[in-house]
Amino acid sequence: MEGVLPGDSRGVARALVEAVVVMARELGLSELHTHASRTARPVFERFGFEVRRANDQNWIRGENLPNYDMRRTLDLAG
């Protein structure tokens, strides 16, 4: 990825999200969806994702790990 150096975590999330957005647009997709943890939610919000639903009862291997269904609508023009 351009702009991401080994050992330098600044900008990694932005580079990943931007790469996914470019690929999604090339594929003609109109939306992106994710299940974001409480910790990841603000990061996804900075990249234009909106919470669609809170999942307070998200059980994985006997542990409750609440998360959020999030969506970002894409402008296909870029």
XYZ file of N, CA and C in Angstrom:
234
model
N 0.832 -1.174 0.000
C 0.000 0.000 0.000
C 0.879 1.241 0.000
N 0.521 2.135 -0.800
C 1.258 3.388 -0.876
C 1.062 4.185 0.403
N 2.156 4.724 0.929
C 2.066 5.578 2.100
C 2.105 4.854 3.426
N 2.206 3.528 3.424
C 2.262 2.777 4.673
C 3.628 2.108 4.765
N 4.395 2.493 5.769
C 5.734 1.951 5.945
C 5.731 0.873 7.015
N 6.576 -0.153 6.887
C 6.671 -1.167 7.945
C 6.982 -0.513 9.281
N 6.254 -0.919 10.316
C 6.477 -0.362 11.644
C 5.799 0.969 11.880
N 5.119 1.499 10.910
C 4.437 2.790 11.033
C 2.942 2.549 10.918
N 2.230 2.577 12.049
C 0.805 2.257 12.042
C -0.071 3.447 11.677
N 0.478 4.640 11.628
C -0.324 5.812 11.278
C -0.797 5.694 9.837
N -2.078 5.828 9.629
C -2.606 5.802 8.276
C -2.953 4.430 7.741
N -2.721 3.385 8.528
C -3.015 2.041 8.038
C -4.514 1.860 7.833
N -5.317 2.243 8.813
C -6.775 2.099 8.682
C -7.283 2.887 7.483
N -6.814 4.107 7.333
C -7.243 4.936 6.200
C -6.870 4.278 4.877
N -5.654 3.767 4.779
C -5.208 3.122 3.539
C -6.051 1.890 3.231
N -6.363 1.106 4.251
C -7.178 -0.093 4.034
C -8.591 0.263 3.587
N -9.222 1.210 4.306
C -10.598 1.594 3.949
C -10.633 2.204 2.554
N -9.688 3.064 2.238
C -9.670 3.680 0.909
C -9.485 2.634 -0.185
N -8.647 1.630 0.057
C -8.454 0.569 -0.935
C -9.739 -0.226 -1.136
N -10.451 -0.514 -0.048
C -11.717 -1.247 -0.155
C -12.754 -0.412 -0.896
N -12.809 0.878 -0.613
C -13.766 1.762 -1.293
C -13.485 1.798 -2.795
N -12.231 1.924 -3.177
C -11.873 1.930 -4.601
C -12.313 0.627 -5.262
N -12.003 -0.494 -4.620
C -12.366 -1.791 -5.187
C -13.884 -1.950 -5.279
N -14.597 -1.518 -4.241
C -16.055 -1.621 -4.242
C -16.652 -0.808 -5.382
N -16.132 0.384 -5.596
C -16.625 1.221 -6.702
C -16.339 0.561 -8.047
N -15.150 -0.009 -8.191
C -14.812 -0.699 -9.444
C -15.762 -1.861 -9.707
N -16.234 -2.489 -8.644
C -17.171 -3.609 -8.765
C -18.617 -3.139 -8.916
N -18.837 -1.838 -8.809
C -20.182 -1.284 -8.953
C -21.044 -1.422 -7.712
N -20.422 -1.631 -6.551
C -21.187 -1.758 -5.312
C -21.654 -0.387 -4.848
N -22.815 -0.351 -4.236
C -23.369 0.923 -3.779
C -23.239 1.114 -2.269
N -22.889 0.050 -1.542
C -22.765 0.140 -0.091
C -21.664 -0.786 0.413
N -21.122 -0.412 1.567
C -20.231 -1.286 2.321
C -20.872 -1.529 3.680
N -20.705 -2.732 4.206
C -21.253 -3.094 5.515
C -20.146 -3.676 6.378
N -20.258 -3.452 7.696
C -19.327 -4.071 8.632
C -20.022 -4.310 9.963
N -19.471 -5.227 10.733
C -19.862 -5.437 12.129
C -18.691 -4.923 12.949
N -18.848 -3.754 13.544
C -17.741 -3.098 14.245
C -17.870 -3.278 15.753
N -16.750 -3.527 16.402
C -16.716 -3.604 17.856
C -16.911 -2.206 18.445
N -17.099 -2.161 19.754
C -17.218 -0.863 20.424
C -15.975 -0.016 20.178
N -14.830 -0.657 20.185
C -13.575 0.056 19.981
C -13.436 0.556 18.552
N -13.879 -0.246 17.583
C -13.715 0.104 16.173
C -14.783 1.080 15.674
N -15.892 1.168 16.375
C -17.003 2.015 15.903
C -16.563 3.435 15.559
N -15.849 4.163 16.449
C -15.482 5.540 16.102
C -14.562 5.630 14.889
N -13.742 4.611 14.691
C -12.853 4.602 13.525
C -13.689 4.524 12.254
N -14.641 3.587 12.228
C -15.492 3.458 11.047
C -16.342 4.712 10.845
N -16.799 5.326 11.922
C -17.578 6.562 11.781
C -16.749 7.658 11.126
N -15.466 7.734 11.444
C -14.601 8.740 10.801
C -14.497 8.517 9.294
N -14.714 7.282 8.866
C -14.629 6.965 7.436
C -16.008 6.935 6.775
N -17.005 7.534 7.420
C -18.307 7.707 6.798
C -19.312 6.590 7.029
N -18.997 5.634 7.892
C -19.951 4.575 8.205
C -20.939 5.075 9.247
N -22.176 4.604 9.151
C -23.222 4.970 10.102
C -23.754 3.714 10.767
N -24.079 3.825 12.047
C -24.652 2.693 12.780
C -26.070 2.453 12.297
N -26.332 1.223 11.925
C -27.691 0.826 11.528
C -28.408 0.148 12.689
N -27.614 -0.592 13.516
C -28.218 -1.329 14.629
C -27.127 -1.703 15.623
N -27.449 -1.584 16.905
C -26.556 -2.065 17.963
C -26.910 -3.514 18.268
N -25.900 -4.352 18.377
C -26.092 -5.762 18.711
C -25.572 -5.990 20.130
N -26.457 -5.819 21.112
C -26.042 -5.938 22.503
C -25.852 -7.385 22.943
N -26.454 -8.307 22.231
C -26.371 -9.730 22.571
C -25.654 -10.476 21.446
N -24.379 -10.262 21.321
C -23.567 -10.897 20.281
C -22.634 -11.902 20.957
N -23.095 -13.149 21.068
C -22.359 -14.172 21.800
C -21.421 -14.929 20.870
N -20.145 -14.983 21.261
C -19.137 -15.716 20.504
C -18.351 -16.574 21.489
N -18.420 -17.884 21.282
C -17.718 -18.839 22.160
C -17.979 -18.571 23.635
N -19.235 -18.316 23.970
C -19.625 -18.112 25.360
C -19.369 -16.724 25.914
N -18.844 -15.832 25.129
C -18.573 -14.451 25.564
C -19.492 -13.486 24.827
N -20.059 -12.535 25.560
C -20.893 -11.520 24.928
C -19.994 -10.380 24.459
N -19.928 -10.203 23.148
C -19.100 -9.161 22.541
C -20.000 -8.236 21.723
N -20.634 -7.267 22.382
C -21.528 -6.347 21.659
C -20.805 -5.690 20.491
N -21.553 -5.501 19.407
C -20.984 -4.818 18.252
C -22.067 -4.007 17.560
N -21.719 -3.428 16.428
C -22.639 -2.555 15.691
C -22.650 -2.941 14.225
N -23.860 -3.062 13.668
C -23.992 -3.192 12.216
C -23.847 -1.783 11.663
N -22.894 -1.608 10.754
C -22.638 -0.277 10.201
C -22.649 -0.334 8.680
N -22.985 0.795 8.077
C -23.091 0.878 6.628
C -22.496 2.191 6.130
N -21.882 2.116 4.965
C -21.437 3.324 4.264
C -21.971 3.262 2.847
N -22.736 4.277 2.463
C -23.236 4.374 1.097
C -22.145 4.979 0.240
N -21.950 4.387 -0.934
C -20.885 4.844 -1.827
C -21.455 5.691 -2.951
N -20.756 6.758 -3.240
C -21.018 7.549 -4.432
C -20.194 6.890 -5.536
N -20.837 6.279 -6.488
C -20.104 5.525 -7.507
C -19.220 6.404 -8.368
N -19.468 7.692 -8.371
C -18.652 8.603 -9.177
C -17.302 8.861 -8.519
N -17.217 8.564 -7.231
C -15.943 8.774 -6.531
C -15.962 10.038 -5.798
